[in-house]
Amino acid sequence: MSDVILDQIRGIIQRDVNKRGLARDPHENLFTVCREDFAKACYSIAQTPQPAVAVVTGFFIPHAQPPCGETDGPLGAIFLARALTALGISITLLTDLFCCKPLKSGLDACGLGSSVLVYTLPPPTIYWTAFRDVDWRHSSNRMGITHLLALERVGPGFDGRCRNMHGRDVSEAMAPAHLLFEDAACRTPPLCTLGIGDGGNEIGMGKIPPEVIARNIPNGER
């Protein structure tokens, strides 16, 4: 696929549909600072022999009535599963317990329920040290993962706390999946890590200078 086509696809993807303020500053914003990353991500997967992608998704909304997860991450994960599987690329989904049922229902609807694994992350306070040292490394090695992708998955801000788009702290409601991405760099060979988000508070958005997020996104300074 040519760079021209990838640029056209990126232009379709990178739009502020919900007016979040992703490009409030026309000169330096969440689109401009990582302009080349979309093509690099596509090339990385396409040029890897036998690529296997693990997608981490799920974003809990504790103040919703009733409390529940966001919908964009799971739907995006199902879309990726459908697209990548058709290309012969292995994919595994990782999420919290609150998001497992929607993902499995989506996979069943796509006819992928028996071929795509949904891996349940342990609760936020349970045995994360053991999970990182044993379960995650063992499982990821067994699945031959080459790429670890965060899709609309909350990550910590500069103060180490995870917050939603309103600036509310949701750290206690979310498993610290960002630690998996820290581990990815220590693997031999290291996993390629990718991040997809739309608010500056997701895993991977730490690549964007904090002043750019603060200048563009409401509550971005938090």
Coordinates of C-alpha atoms in Angstrom, one line a residue:
M1 CA 0.0 0.0 0.0
S2 CA 1.4 3.4 -1.0
D3 CA 2.1 6.3 1.3
V4 CA -0.5 8.3 -0.6
I5 CA -3.3 5.9 0.2
L6 CA -2.2 5.7 3.8
D7 CA -2.3 9.5 4.1
Q8 CA -5.8 9.4 2.6
I9 CA -6.9 6.9 5.2
R10 CA -5.3 8.9 8.0
G11 CA -7.2 12.0 6.8
I12 CA -10.5 10.1 7.1
I13 CA -9.6 8.7 10.6
Q14 CA -8.2 11.9 12.1
R15 CA -11.3 14.0 12.4
D16 CA -12.7 15.6 15.6
V17 CA -16.2 14.1 15.1
N18 CA -17.3 14.8 18.7
K19 CA -15.7 18.2 18.9
R20 CA -13.4 17.1 21.7
G21 CA -10.8 19.8 20.8
L22 CA -8.3 17.5 19.2
A23 CA -7.2 20.2 16.9
R24 CA -8.2 23.4 18.7
D25 CA -4.7 24.8 18.0
P26 CA -4.5 24.7 14.2
H27 CA -0.7 24.7 14.2
E28 CA 0.1 22.1 16.9
N29 CA -2.4 19.6 18.0
L30 CA -3.1 15.9 18.6
F31 CA -3.2 15.2 14.9
T32 CA -0.1 17.1 13.8
V33 CA 2.4 15.9 16.5
C34 CA 2.2 12.2 15.5
R35 CA 1.3 12.6 11.8
E36 CA 3.7 9.8 10.6
D37 CA 2.7 7.2 13.2
F38 CA -0.3 5.8 11.4
A39 CA 1.7 4.7 8.4
K40 CA 4.5 3.4 10.6
A41 CA 2.0 1.3 12.5
C42 CA 0.6 -0.2 9.3
Y43 CA 4.0 -0.9 7.9
S44 CA 5.2 -2.5 11.1
I45 CA 2.4 -5.0 11.2
A46 CA 2.5 -5.7 7.4
Q47 CA 6.2 -6.2 7.3
T48 CA 6.4 -8.5 10.4
P49 CA 6.6 -12.2 9.6
Q50 CA 3.6 -13.9 11.2
P51 CA 2.4 -10.9 13.0
A52 CA 0.2 -11.4 16.1
V53 CA -1.6 -8.4 17.7
A54 CA -2.8 -8.2 21.2
V55 CA -5.4 -5.4 21.7
V56 CA -6.0 -4.0 25.1
T57 CA -9.3 -2.1 25.4
G58 CA -12.0 -1.1 27.9
F59 CA -12.7 2.2 29.7
F60 CA -15.0 2.1 32.8
I61 CA -17.4 5.0 33.5
P62 CA -18.1 4.7 37.2
H63 CA -20.4 7.7 37.4
A64 CA -22.7 6.4 34.5
Q65 CA -26.2 5.2 35.4
P66 CA -25.7 2.3 35.6
P67 CA -21.9 2.2 35.8
C68 CA -20.6 0.6 32.6
G69 CA -17.8 0.7 30.0
E70 CA -17.4 3.0 27.0
T71 CA -18.5 1.7 23.6
D72 CA -15.9 3.0 21.2
G73 CA -13.0 0.8 22.4
P74 CA -14.9 -2.5 22.2
L75 CA -16.4 -1.7 18.8
G76 CA -13.0 -0.7 17.5
A77 CA -11.5 -3.9 18.8
I78 CA -14.2 -6.0 17.1
F79 CA -13.6 -4.1 13.9
L80 CA -9.8 -4.8 14.1
A81 CA -10.5 -8.5 14.9
R82 CA -12.7 -8.8 11.8
A83 CA -10.2 -6.9 9.5
L84 CA -7.0 -8.5 10.7
T85 CA -8.3 -12.0 10.9
A86 CA -9.4 -11.8 7.3
L87 CA -5.8 -10.8 6.4
G88 CA -4.4 -13.9 8.2
I89 CA -3.1 -11.9 11.2
S90 CA -3.6 -13.4 14.6
I91 CA -5.4 -11.2 17.2
T92 CA -6.1 -11.5 20.9
L93 CA -8.2 -9.2 22.9
L94 CA -7.4 -8.2 26.5
T95 CA -9.9 -6.4 28.8
D96 CA -11.4 -6.1 32.2
L97 CA -14.3 -8.3 33.4
F98 CA -16.9 -5.5 32.8
C99 CA -16.0 -5.5 29.1
C100 CA -15.7 -9.3 28.3
K101 CA -19.3 -9.9 27.5
P102 CA -19.6 -7.1 24.9
L103 CA -16.4 -8.3 23.2
K104 CA -17.5 -11.9 23.1
S105 CA -21.0 -11.0 21.8
G106 CA -19.4 -8.9 19.1
L107 CA -17.0 -11.7 18.1
D108 CA -19.9 -14.1 18.0
A109 CA -21.8 -11.8 15.7
C110 CA -18.8 -11.7 13.4
G111 CA -18.4 -15.4 13.4
L112 CA -15.1 -15.1 15.3
G113 CA -16.3 -16.4 18.7
S114 CA -14.3 -19.6 18.4
S115 CA -11.2 -18.2 16.8
V116 CA -10.3 -15.0 18.7
L117 CA -9.4 -15.3 22.4
V118 CA -10.7 -12.7 24.9
Y119 CA -8.2 -12.6 27.8
T120 CA -9.6 -11.3 31.1
L121 CA -7.3 -9.0 33.0
P122 CA -7.2 -9.4 36.8
P123 CA -9.0 -6.8 38.9
P124 CA -7.1 -3.6 39.7
T125 CA -5.8 -4.6 43.1
I126 CA -5.3 -8.3 42.6
Y127 CA -1.9 -9.9 42.1
W128 CA -0.6 -7.6 39.4
T129 CA 3.0 -8.3 40.2
A130 CA 2.5 -12.0 39.7
F131 CA 0.4 -11.4 36.7
R132 CA 3.1 -9.3 35.0
D133 CA 5.9 -11.6 36.0
V134 CA 4.2 -15.0 35.2
D135 CA 0.8 -15.0 33.6
W136 CA 1.2 -12.2 31.1
R137 CA 4.7 -13.1 30.0
H138 CA 3.8 -16.8 29.8
S139 CA 0.6 -16.2 27.9
S140 CA 2.1 -13.6 25.5
N141 CA 5.0 -15.9 24.7
R142 CA 2.7 -18.8 24.1
M143 CA 0.6 -16.6 21.7
G144 CA 3.7 -15.3 19.9
I145 CA 2.5 -11.7 20.2
T146 CA 4.5 -9.2 18.1
H147 CA 2.4 -6.1 18.6
L148 CA 0.7 -4.7 21.7
L149 CA -2.0 -2.2 20.9
A150 CA -4.0 0.0 23.3
L151 CA -7.4 1.0 21.9
E152 CA -9.2 3.7 23.9
R153 CA -7.6 2.4 27.1
V154 CA -7.1 4.9 29.9
G155 CA -3.5 5.5 31.0
P156 CA -1.9 7.5 33.8
G157 CA -1.2 11.2 33.5
F158 CA 1.9 12.9 34.6
D159 CA 0.9 12.5 38.3
G160 CA 0.4 8.7 37.9
R161 CA -3.4 8.8 38.1
C162 CA -5.9 7.7 35.4
R163 CA -8.6 10.2 34.6
N164 CA -11.7 10.3 32.3
M165 CA -12.5 13.2 29.9
H166 CA -14.1 15.2 32.8
G167 CA -10.8 15.0 34.8
R168 CA -12.3 12.5 37.3
D169 CA -9.9 10.0 38.8
V170 CA -10.9 6.4 37.7
S171 CA -7.6 4.7 38.8
E172 CA -9.3 2.4 41.3
A173 CA -11.8 1.2 38.7
M174 CA -9.3 0.1 36.0
A175 CA -6.7 -2.6 35.9
P176 CA -3.2 -1.0 35.4
A177 CA -2.9 -2.3 31.9
H178 CA -0.3 0.4 31.1
L179 CA 2.2 -1.8 33.0
L180 CA 1.9 -4.3 30.2
F181 CA 3.2 -1.7 27.8
E182 CA 6.2 -1.0 30.1
D183 CA 6.9 -4.7 30.1
A184 CA 6.7 -4.8 26.3
A185 CA 10.0 -2.9 26.0
C186 CA 11.8 -5.4 28.2
R187 CA 10.8 -8.4 26.1
T188 CA 13.4 -10.2 23.9
P189 CA 12.7 -9.1 21.2
P190 CA 10.7 -6.1 22.4
L191 CA 7.1 -5.9 21.3
C192 CA 6.0 -3.1 19.1
T193 CA 3.6 -0.9 21.0
L194 CA 0.8 1.1 19.4
G195 CA -1.8 3.5 20.9
I196 CA -5.2 4.7 19.6
G197 CA -7.1 7.4 21.5
D198 CA -9.1 10.6 21.1
G199 CA -8.7 12.5 24.3
G200 CA -5.0 12.6 25.4
N201 CA -5.8 10.4 28.5
E202 CA -5.3 7.0 26.9
I203 CA -2.3 4.7 26.8
G204 CA 0.1 5.9 24.2
M205 CA -0.9 9.6 24.4
G206 CA 2.1 10.2 26.7
K207 CA 4.1 10.5 23.4
I208 CA 2.3 13.8 22.9
P209 CA 3.8 16.8 24.8
P210 CA 1.6 17.6 27.8
E211 CA 1.4 21.3 26.9
V212 CA -0.1 20.3 23.5
I213 CA -2.8 18.2 25.2
A214 CA -3.5 21.0 27.7
R215 CA -3.8 23.6 25.0
N216 CA -6.2 21.5 22.9
I217 CA -8.3 19.3 25.2
P218 CA -10.7 20.5 27.9
N219 CA -9.3 19.3 31.3
G220 CA -6.2 18.3 29.3
E221 CA -3.9 19.8 32.0
R222 CA -5.1 17.1 34.3

